[in-house]
Coordinates of C-alpha atoms in Angstrom, one line a residue:
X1155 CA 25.1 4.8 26.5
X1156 CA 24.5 1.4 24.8
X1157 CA 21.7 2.6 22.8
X1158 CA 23.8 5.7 21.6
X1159 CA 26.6 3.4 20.8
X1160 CA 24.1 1.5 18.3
X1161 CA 22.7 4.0 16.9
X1162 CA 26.4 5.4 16.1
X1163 CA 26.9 2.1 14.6
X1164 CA 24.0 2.0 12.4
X1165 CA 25.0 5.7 10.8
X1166 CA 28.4 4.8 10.4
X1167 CA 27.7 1.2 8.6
X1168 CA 29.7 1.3 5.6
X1169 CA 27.4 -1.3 4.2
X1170 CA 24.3 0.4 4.6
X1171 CA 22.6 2.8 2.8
X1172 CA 21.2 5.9 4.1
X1173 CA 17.8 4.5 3.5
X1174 CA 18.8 1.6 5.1
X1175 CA 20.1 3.5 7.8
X1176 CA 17.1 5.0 8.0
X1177 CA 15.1 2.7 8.6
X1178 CA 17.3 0.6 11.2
X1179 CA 17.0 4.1 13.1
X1180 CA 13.4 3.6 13.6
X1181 CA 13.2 0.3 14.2
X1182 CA 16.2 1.0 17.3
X1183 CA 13.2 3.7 17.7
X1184 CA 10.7 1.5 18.5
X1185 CA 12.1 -1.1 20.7
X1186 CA 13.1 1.8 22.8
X1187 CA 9.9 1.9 24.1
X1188 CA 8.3 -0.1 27.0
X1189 CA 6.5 -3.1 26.3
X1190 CA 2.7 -3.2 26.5
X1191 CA 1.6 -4.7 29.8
X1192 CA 1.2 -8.4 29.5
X1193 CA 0.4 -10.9 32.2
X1194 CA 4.2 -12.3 34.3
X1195 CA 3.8 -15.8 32.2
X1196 CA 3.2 -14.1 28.7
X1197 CA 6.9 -12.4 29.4
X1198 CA 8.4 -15.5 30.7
X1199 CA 7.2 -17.4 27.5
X1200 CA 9.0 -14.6 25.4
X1201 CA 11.8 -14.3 27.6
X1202 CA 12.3 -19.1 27.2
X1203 CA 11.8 -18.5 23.5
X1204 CA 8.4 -20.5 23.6
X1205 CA 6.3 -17.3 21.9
X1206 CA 7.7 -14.9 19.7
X1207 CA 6.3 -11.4 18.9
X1208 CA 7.7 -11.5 15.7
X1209 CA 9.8 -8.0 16.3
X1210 CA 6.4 -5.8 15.3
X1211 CA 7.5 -3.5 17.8
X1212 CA 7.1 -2.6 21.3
X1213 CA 4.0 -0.7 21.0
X1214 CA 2.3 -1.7 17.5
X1215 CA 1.7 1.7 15.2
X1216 CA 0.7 0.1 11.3
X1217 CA -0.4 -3.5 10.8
X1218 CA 1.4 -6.5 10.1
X1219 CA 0.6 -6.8 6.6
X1220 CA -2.2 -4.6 4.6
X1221 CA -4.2 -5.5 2.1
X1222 CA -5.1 -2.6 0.3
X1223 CA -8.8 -3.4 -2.2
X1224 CA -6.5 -1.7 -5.7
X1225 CA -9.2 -2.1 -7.9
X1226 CA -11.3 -0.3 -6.3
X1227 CA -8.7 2.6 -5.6
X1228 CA -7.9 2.6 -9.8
X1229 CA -12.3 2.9 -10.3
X1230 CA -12.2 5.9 -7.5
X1231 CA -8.8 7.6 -7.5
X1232 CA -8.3 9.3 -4.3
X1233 CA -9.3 12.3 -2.5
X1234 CA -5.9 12.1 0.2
X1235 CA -3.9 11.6 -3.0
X1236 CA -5.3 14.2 -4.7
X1237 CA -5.5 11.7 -8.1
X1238 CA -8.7 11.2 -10.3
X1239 CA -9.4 7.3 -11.2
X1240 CA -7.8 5.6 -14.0
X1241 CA -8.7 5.7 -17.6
X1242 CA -5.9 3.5 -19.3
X1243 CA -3.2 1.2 -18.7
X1244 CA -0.9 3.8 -17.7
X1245 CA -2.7 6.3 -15.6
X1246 CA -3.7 2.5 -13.5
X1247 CA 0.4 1.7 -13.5
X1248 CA 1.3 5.5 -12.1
X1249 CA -1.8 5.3 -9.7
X1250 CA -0.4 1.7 -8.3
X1251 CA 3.0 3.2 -8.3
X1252 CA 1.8 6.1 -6.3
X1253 CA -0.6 4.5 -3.6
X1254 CA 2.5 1.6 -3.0
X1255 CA 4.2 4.4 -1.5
X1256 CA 1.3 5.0 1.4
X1257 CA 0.7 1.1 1.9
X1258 CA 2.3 0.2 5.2
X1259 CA 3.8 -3.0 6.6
X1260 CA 6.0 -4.5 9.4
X1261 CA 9.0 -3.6 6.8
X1262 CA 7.4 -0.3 5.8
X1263 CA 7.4 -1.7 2.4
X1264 CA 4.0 -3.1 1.1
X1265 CA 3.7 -6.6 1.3
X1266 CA 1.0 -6.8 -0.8
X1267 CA 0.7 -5.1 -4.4
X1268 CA -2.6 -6.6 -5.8
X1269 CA -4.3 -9.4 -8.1
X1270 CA -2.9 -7.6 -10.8
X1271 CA -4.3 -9.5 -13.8
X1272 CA -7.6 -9.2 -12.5
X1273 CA -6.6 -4.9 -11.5
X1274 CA -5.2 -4.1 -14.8
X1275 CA -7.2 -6.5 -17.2
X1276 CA -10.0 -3.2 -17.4
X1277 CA -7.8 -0.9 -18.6
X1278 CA -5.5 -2.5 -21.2
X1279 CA -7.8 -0.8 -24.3
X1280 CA -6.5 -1.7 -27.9
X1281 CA -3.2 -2.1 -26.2
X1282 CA -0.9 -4.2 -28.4
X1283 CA 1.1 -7.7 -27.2
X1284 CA 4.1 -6.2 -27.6
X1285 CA 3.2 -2.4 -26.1
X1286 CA 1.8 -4.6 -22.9
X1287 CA 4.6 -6.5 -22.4
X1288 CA 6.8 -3.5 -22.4
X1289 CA 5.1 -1.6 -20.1
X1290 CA 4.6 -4.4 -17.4
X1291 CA 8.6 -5.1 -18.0
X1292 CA 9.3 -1.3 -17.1
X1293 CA 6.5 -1.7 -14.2
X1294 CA 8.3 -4.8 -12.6
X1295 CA 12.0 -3.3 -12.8
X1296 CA 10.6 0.1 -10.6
X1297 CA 9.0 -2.4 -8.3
X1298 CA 12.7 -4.1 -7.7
X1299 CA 14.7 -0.8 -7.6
X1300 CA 12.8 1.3 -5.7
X1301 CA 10.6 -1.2 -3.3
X1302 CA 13.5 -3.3 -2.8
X1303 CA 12.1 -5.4 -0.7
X1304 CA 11.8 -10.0 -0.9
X1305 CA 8.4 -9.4 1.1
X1306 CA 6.5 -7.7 -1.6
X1307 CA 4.2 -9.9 -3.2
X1308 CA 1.9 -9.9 -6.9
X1309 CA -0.8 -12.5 -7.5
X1310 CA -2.0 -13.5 -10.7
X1311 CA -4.4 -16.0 -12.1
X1312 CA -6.5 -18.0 -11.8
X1313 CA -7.8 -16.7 -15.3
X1314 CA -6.2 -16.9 -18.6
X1315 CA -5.3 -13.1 -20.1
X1316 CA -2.8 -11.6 -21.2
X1317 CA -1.7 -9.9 -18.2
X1318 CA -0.9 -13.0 -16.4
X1319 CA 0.5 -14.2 -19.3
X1320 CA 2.9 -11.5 -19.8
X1321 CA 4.0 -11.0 -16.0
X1322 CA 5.1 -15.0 -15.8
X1323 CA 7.5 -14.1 -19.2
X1324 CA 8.8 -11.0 -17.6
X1325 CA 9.6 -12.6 -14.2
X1326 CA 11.4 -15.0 -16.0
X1327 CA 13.0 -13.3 -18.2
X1328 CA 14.3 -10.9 -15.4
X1329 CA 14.6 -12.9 -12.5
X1330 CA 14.4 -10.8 -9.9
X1331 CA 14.4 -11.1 -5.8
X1332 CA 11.2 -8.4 -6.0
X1333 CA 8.0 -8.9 -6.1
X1334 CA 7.6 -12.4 -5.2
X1335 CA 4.7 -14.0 -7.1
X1336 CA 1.8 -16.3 -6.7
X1337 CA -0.1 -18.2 -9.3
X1338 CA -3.7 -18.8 -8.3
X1339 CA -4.8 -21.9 -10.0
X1340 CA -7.9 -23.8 -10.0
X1341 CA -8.3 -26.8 -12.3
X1342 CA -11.7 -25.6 -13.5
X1343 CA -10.8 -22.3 -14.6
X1344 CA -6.9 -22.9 -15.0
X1345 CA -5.9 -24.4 -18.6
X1346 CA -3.2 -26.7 -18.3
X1347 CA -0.6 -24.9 -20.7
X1348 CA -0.9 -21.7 -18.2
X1349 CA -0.4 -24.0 -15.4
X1350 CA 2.8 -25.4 -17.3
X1351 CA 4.1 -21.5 -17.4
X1352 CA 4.4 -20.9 -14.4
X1353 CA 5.3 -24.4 -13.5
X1354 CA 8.2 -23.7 -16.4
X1355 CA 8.7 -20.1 -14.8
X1356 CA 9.6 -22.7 -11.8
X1357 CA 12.5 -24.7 -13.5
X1358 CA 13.8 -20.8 -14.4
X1359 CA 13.7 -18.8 -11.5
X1360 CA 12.0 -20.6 -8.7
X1361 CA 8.5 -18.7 -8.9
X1362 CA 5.8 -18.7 -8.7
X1363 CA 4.4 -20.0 -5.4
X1364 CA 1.5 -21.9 -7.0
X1365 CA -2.0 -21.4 -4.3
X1366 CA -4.6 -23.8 -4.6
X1367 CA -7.3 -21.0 -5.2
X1368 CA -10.6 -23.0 -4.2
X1369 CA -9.0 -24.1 -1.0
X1370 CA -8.5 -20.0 -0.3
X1371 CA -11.6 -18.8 -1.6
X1372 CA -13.8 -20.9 0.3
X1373 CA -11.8 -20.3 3.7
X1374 CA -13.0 -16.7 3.4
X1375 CA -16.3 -16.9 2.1
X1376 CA -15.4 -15.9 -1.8
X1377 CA -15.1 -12.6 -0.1
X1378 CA -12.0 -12.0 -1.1
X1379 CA -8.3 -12.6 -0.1
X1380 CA -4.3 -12.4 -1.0
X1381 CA -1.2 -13.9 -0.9
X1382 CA 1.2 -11.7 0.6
X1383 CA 5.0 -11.5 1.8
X1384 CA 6.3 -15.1 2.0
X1385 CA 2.7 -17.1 1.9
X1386 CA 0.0 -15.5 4.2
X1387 CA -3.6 -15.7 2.9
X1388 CA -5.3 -12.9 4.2
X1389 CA -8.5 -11.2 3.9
X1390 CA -8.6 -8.9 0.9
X1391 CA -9.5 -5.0 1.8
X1392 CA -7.8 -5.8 5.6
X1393 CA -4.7 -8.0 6.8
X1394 CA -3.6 -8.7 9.5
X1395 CA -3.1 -6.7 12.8
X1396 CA -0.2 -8.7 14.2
X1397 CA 1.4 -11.9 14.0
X1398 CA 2.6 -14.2 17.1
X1399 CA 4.2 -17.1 17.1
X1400 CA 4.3 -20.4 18.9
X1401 CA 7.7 -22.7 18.8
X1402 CA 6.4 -26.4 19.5
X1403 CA 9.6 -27.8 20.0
X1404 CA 10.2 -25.9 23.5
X1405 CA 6.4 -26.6 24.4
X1406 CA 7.2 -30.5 23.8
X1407 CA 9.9 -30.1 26.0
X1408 CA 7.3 -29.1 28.8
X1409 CA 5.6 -32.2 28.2
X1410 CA 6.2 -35.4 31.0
X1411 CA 4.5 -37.0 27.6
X1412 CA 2.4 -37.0 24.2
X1413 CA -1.0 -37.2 26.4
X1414 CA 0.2 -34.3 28.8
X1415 CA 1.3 -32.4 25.5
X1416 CA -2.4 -32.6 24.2
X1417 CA -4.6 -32.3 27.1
X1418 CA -2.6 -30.1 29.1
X1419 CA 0.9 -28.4 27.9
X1420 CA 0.0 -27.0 24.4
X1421 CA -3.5 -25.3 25.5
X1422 CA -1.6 -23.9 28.0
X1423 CA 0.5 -21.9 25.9
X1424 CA -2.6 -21.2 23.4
X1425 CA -4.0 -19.4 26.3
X1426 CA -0.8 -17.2 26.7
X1427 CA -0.4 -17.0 22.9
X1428 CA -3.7 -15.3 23.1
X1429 CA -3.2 -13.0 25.4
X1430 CA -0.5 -11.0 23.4
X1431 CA -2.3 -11.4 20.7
X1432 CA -5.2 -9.5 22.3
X1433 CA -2.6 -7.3 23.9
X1434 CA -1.2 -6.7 20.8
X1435 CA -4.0 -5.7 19.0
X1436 CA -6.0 -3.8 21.0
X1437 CA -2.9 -1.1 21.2
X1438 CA -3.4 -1.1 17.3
X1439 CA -6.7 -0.4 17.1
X1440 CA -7.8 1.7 19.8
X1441 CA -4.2 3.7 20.7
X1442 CA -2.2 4.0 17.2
X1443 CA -5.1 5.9 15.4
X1444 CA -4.2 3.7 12.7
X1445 CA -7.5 3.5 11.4
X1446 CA -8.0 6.6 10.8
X1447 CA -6.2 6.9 7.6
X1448 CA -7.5 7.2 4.4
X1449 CA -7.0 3.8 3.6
X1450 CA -9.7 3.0 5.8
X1451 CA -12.0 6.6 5.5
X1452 CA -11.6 6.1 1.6
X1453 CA -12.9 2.0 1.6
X1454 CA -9.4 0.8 0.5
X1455 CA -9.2 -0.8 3.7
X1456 CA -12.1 -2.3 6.6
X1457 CA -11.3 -2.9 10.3
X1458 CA -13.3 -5.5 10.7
X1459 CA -11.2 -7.2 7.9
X1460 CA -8.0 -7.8 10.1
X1461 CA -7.3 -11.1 11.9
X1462 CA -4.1 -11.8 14.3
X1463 CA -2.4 -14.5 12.8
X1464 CA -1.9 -17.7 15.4
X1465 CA 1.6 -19.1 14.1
X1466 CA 3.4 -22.0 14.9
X1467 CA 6.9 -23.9 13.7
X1468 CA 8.6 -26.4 15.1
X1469 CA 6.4 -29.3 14.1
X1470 CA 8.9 -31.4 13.2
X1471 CA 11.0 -31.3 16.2
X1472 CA 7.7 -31.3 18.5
X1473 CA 6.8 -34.9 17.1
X1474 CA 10.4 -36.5 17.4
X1475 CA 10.7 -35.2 21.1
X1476 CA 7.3 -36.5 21.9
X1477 CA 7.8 -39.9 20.0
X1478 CA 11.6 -39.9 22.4
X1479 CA 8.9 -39.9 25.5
X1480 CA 7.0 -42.4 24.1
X1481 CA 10.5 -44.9 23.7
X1482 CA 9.4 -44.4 20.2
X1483 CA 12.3 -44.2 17.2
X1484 CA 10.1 -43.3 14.7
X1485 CA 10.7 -39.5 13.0
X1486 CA 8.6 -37.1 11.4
X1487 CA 8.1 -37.3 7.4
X1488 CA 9.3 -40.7 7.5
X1489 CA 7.7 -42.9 9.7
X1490 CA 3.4 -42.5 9.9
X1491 CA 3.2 -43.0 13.4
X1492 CA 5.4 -39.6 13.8
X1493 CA 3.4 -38.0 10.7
X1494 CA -0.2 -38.9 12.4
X1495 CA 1.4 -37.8 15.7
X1496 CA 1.9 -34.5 13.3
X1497 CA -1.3 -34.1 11.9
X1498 CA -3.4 -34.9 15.5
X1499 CA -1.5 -31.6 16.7
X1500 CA -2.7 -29.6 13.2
X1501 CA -6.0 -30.7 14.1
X1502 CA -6.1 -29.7 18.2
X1503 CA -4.8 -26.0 17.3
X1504 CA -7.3 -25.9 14.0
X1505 CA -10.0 -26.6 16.9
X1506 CA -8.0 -24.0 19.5
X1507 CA -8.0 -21.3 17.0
X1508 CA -11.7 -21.8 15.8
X1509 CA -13.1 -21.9 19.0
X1510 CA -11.5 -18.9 21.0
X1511 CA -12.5 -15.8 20.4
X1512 CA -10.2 -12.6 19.8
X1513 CA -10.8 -9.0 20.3
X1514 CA -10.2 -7.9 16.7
X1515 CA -10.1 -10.9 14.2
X1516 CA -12.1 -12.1 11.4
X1517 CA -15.3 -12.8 12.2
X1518 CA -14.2 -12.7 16.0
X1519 CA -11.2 -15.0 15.2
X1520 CA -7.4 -15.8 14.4
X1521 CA -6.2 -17.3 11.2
X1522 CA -4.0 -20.5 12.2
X1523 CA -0.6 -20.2 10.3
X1524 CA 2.5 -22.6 9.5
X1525 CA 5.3 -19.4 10.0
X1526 CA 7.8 -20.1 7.8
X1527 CA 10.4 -19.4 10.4
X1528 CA 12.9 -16.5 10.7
X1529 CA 16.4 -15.7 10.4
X1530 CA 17.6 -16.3 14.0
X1531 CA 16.0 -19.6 14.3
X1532 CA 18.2 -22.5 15.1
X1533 CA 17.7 -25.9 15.5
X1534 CA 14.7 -25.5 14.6
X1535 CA 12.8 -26.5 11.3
X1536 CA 10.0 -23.6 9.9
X1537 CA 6.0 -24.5 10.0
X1538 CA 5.8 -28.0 9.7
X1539 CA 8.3 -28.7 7.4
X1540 CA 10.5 -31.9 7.1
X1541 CA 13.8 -30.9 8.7
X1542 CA 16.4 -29.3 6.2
X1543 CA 18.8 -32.4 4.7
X1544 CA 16.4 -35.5 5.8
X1545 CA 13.5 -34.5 3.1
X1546 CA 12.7 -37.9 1.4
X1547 CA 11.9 -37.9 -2.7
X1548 CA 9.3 -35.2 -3.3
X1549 CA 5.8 -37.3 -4.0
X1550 CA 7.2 -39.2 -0.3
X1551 CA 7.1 -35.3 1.0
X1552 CA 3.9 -34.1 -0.5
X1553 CA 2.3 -37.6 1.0
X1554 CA 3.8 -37.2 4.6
X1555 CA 2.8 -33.2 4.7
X1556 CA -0.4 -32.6 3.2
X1557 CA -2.9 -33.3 5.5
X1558 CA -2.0 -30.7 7.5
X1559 CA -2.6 -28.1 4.7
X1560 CA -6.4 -28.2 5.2
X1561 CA -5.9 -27.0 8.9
X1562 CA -3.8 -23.3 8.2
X1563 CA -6.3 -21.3 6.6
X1564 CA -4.0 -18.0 6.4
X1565 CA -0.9 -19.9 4.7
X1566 CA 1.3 -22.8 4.8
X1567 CA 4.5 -23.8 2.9
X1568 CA 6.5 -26.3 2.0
X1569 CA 9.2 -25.7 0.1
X1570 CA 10.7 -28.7 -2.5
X1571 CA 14.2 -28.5 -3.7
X1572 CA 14.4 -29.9 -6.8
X1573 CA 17.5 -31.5 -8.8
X1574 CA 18.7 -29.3 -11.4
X1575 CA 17.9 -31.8 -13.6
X1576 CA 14.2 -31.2 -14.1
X1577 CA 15.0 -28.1 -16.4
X1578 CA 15.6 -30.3 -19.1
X1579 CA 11.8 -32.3 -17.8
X1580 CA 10.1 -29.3 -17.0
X1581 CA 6.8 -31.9 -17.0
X1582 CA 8.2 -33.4 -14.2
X1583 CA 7.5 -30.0 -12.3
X1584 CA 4.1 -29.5 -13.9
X1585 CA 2.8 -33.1 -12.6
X1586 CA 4.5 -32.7 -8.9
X1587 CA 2.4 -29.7 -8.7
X1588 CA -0.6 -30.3 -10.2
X1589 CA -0.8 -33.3 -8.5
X1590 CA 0.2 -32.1 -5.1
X1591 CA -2.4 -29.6 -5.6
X1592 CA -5.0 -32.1 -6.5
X1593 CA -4.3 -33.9 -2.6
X1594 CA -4.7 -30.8 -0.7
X1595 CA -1.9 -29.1 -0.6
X1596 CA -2.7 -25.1 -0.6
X1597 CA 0.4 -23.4 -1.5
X1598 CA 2.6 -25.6 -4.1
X1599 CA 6.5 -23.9 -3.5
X1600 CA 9.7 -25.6 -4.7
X1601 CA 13.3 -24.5 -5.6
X1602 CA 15.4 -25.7 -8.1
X1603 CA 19.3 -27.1 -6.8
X1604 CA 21.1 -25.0 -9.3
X1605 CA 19.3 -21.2 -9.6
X1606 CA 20.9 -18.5 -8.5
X1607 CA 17.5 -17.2 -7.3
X1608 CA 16.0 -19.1 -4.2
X1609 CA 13.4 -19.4 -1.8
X1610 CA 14.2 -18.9 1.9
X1611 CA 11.5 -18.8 4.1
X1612 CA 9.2 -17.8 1.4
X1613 CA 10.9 -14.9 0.2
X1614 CA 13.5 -14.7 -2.3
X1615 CA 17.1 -14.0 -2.1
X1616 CA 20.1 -14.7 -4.8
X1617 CA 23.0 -16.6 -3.5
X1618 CA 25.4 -14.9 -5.2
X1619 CA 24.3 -11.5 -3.4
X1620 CA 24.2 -13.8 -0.6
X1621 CA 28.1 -14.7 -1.0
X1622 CA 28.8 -11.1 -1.3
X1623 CA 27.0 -9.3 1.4
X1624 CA 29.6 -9.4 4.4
X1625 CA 31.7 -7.1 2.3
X1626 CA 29.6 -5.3 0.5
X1627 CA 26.0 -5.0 1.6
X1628 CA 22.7 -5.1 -0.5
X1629 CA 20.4 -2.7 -2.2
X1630 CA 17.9 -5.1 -1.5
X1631 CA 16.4 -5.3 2.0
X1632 CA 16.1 -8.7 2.7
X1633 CA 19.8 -9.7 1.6
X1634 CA 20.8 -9.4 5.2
X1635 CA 17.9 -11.9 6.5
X1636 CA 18.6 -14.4 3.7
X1637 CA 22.9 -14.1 4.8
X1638 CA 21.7 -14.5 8.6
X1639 CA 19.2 -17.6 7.7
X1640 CA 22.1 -19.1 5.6
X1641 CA 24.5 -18.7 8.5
X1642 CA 21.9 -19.7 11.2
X1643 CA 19.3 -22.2 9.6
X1644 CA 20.9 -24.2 7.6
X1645 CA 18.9 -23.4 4.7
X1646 CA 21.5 -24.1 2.1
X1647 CA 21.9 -27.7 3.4
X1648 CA 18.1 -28.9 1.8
X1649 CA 18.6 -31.9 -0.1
X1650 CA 17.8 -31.5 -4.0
X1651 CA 15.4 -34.2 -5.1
X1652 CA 15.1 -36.0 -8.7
X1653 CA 10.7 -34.9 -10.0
X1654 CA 10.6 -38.2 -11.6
X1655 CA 7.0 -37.8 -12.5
X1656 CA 6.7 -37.7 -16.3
X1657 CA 3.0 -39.0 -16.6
X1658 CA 0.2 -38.3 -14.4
X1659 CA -0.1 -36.4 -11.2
X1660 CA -2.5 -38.8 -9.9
X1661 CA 0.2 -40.8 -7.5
X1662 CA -1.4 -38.7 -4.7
X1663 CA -4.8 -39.5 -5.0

């Protein structure tokens, strides 16, 4: 009766559209079904709010996230899609418009849309300036009106061409919520005035995330890899099969104290952690018949190229519970007892994840991850962030957090908030990221106090949809998550910081 009485809700949502609707439906669908059989202390983890599943669904059909090989899809066409490959720029734009369509994800919307400087740069011909721009301008305005979805992600760079080039000017000339972007950049390859693009793009709109693309490349081998939905670096030509999550804070609270939290408490929960994960996983790949689609019989796609991501958040609460045990004031991102305390727990699950082996991961493993947190959360800070209204200035942030980057291979994030008053000393945003860059950080990520369009987790919302939403809805997905998130995680309370850097970036070396 209760389920019917939902599901009556959902149709009749006034706010909703029927695609919307639609997809609700299946998700009310899905968590109808029993839960996979996991061991009595993996459910009482999920039921305290230590682990989360991440809402994949009871019994996991698609992947998390898929990372489709494009380029090799525009060179072959497609014998399922019934399409011959691509012979100029606009056979490759109707080909990537057609395949986005088949790419699934935990929002049924592809997270993941390609390196598309490096996809398109083959077929651009004797293609003017002008004729390129328009037809990447058209491109990007489908992808927001009928993919309308915050989680869809484009990477471009590190290169200089005119495709990358072109798709900073037109996301920052439009300004959209979709697709979120990510610069590659690798000061070898990178020239510094396409650096200050994107890093101007910043100042406008809030993207790019900037990736530091040696650190990513090298994690997988220089076999490939992607950026996709918020900040998750993935294997290219796979993904990742499922995503669970560990909330520190509540293990802390386990602890009798900092020692017992190391040696004991925390690779406790690991274990669990990796039981749904194999759980998980297994149901994907020998059950859902996944794999069997022509994204994997055609090569878009390899098995063996899907990891479980191992995430955790809570970092900063973790440290200032454990540092309470210790009769310790000190707080995290201010104090470097607390910040050491920090990075010593980076380390231990670096060495957790590397060392236990997974049924189906990349090369036998999962990818650590920094989860960016979720709507729902409260009391609770994302990754390991600095805690929403106590950041200090923003070199005092990049110093306190980056020595954890080198420890999340498949993404971390933090995000900056930036006075509105770096818009009129846009170099101030080009030095804070090429020089948090330099230090180690792997994803560079910073709002700016007074756009309209801003970063939430990772994903992008406007506030002024946001405002609107209780009465009227969204034709954009993620609208509702970004409302919920302002209401729940205090999101909209992160303090906006003066970039006074005008000279070098070198004041993290």
């Amino acid at each position: 009766m209760m389920t019917q009485a939902r599901l009556y809700s959902i149709i009749t949502d006034k706010n909703l559209s029927a695609k919307q609707k639609s997809q609700y439906l299946a998700l009310e669908a899905e968590a109808s079904l029993p839960y996979l059989d996991i061991e009595t202390k993996t459910q009482q983890a999920i039921d305290a709010g230590i682990i989360c599943d991440m809402f994949e669904g009871h019994a996991p059909f698609k992947p998390r996230y898929v990372l489709p090989d494009y380029g090799k899809f525009l060179a072959q066409g497609s014998e399922y899609l019934e399409l011959d490959a691509a012979n100029n720029f606009d056979e490759a734009l109707n080909l990537l418009t057609i395949l986005y369509h088949h790419v699934p994800s935990v929002t049924s919307i592809p997270v993941y849309l390609g390196q598309l400087d490096t996809v398109l740069m083959p077929y651009i011909g004797d293609l003017s300036e002008q004729q390129i721009y328009q037809k990447i301008k058209l491109f990007w305005i489908m992808l927001d009106r009928t993919l309308p979805d915050a989680f869809m992600h484009v990477n471009i760079g590190p290169t200089d061409n005119i495709i990358c080039r072109t798709i900073l000017a037109v996301d920052a000339e439009l300004k959209q919520i979709a697709p979120n972007l990510t610069f590659m950049y690798d000061e070898k390859v990178t020239p510094d005035d396409l650096l200050r693009q994107a890093t101007n793009n910043i100042c406008v709109c809030s993207k790019p995330h900037i990736a530091n693309y040696p650190l990513h490349a090298k994690a997988y081998d220089n076999s490939g890899f992607g950026i996709v939905s918020c900040y998750n670096s993935l294997p290219l030509g796979g993904g990742s099969n499922t995503l669970v999550r560990l909330n520190l804070k509540e293990v802390a609270k386990k602890a009798q104290h900092k020692a017992d939290f190391i040696d004991t408490v925390l690779p406790e929960y690991c274990r669990i952690m990796f039981d749904l994960i194999d759980v998980r996983s297994a149901f994907l790949h020998e059950k859902s018949n996944f794999f069997n689609s022509f994204l994997n019989t055609e090569g878009l796609i390899a098995e063996n190229r899907f990891a479980p991501m191992f995430g955790i958040y809570g970092m900063a609460e973790a440290v200032n519970i454990l540092m309470e045990k210790e009769d310790n004031k000190a707080r995290y991102g201010h104090d470097d007892i607390a910040n050491q305390l920090g990075h010593t727990i980076s380390k231990l699950l670096s060495e957790i994840v590397a060392t236990t082996d997974v049924k189906y991961g990349y090369h036998g493993k999962a990818l650590l991850h920094a989860q960016g947190g979720i709507s729902l959360d409260k009391d609770v800070t994302p990754g390991v962030r600095i805690p929403y209204g106590s950041e200090p200035d923003p070199v005092a942030y990049v110093q306190a957090t980056v020595a954890h980057h080198q420890y999340y291979t498949s993404g971390i994030s933090d995000i900056l908030t930036i006075d509105e008053t770096v818009k009129a000393n846009p170099l101030a945003m080009f030095n804070l990221a090429k020089g948090a860059l330099k230090s180690g950080y792997r994803e560079f990520t910073a709002n700016v106090a007074s756009n309209d369009l801003v970063r939430v987790t990772g994903y992008m919302v406007k506030l002024s949809d946001i405002a609107k939403f209780d009465a009227q809805g969204s034709r954009t997905n993620t609208t509702f998550l970004g409302a919920e998130a302002a209401k729940n995680t205090a999101i909209l309370k992160r303090k906006p910081r003066v970039a006074a850097l005008e000279t070098s970036p070198s004041y993290v070396e």
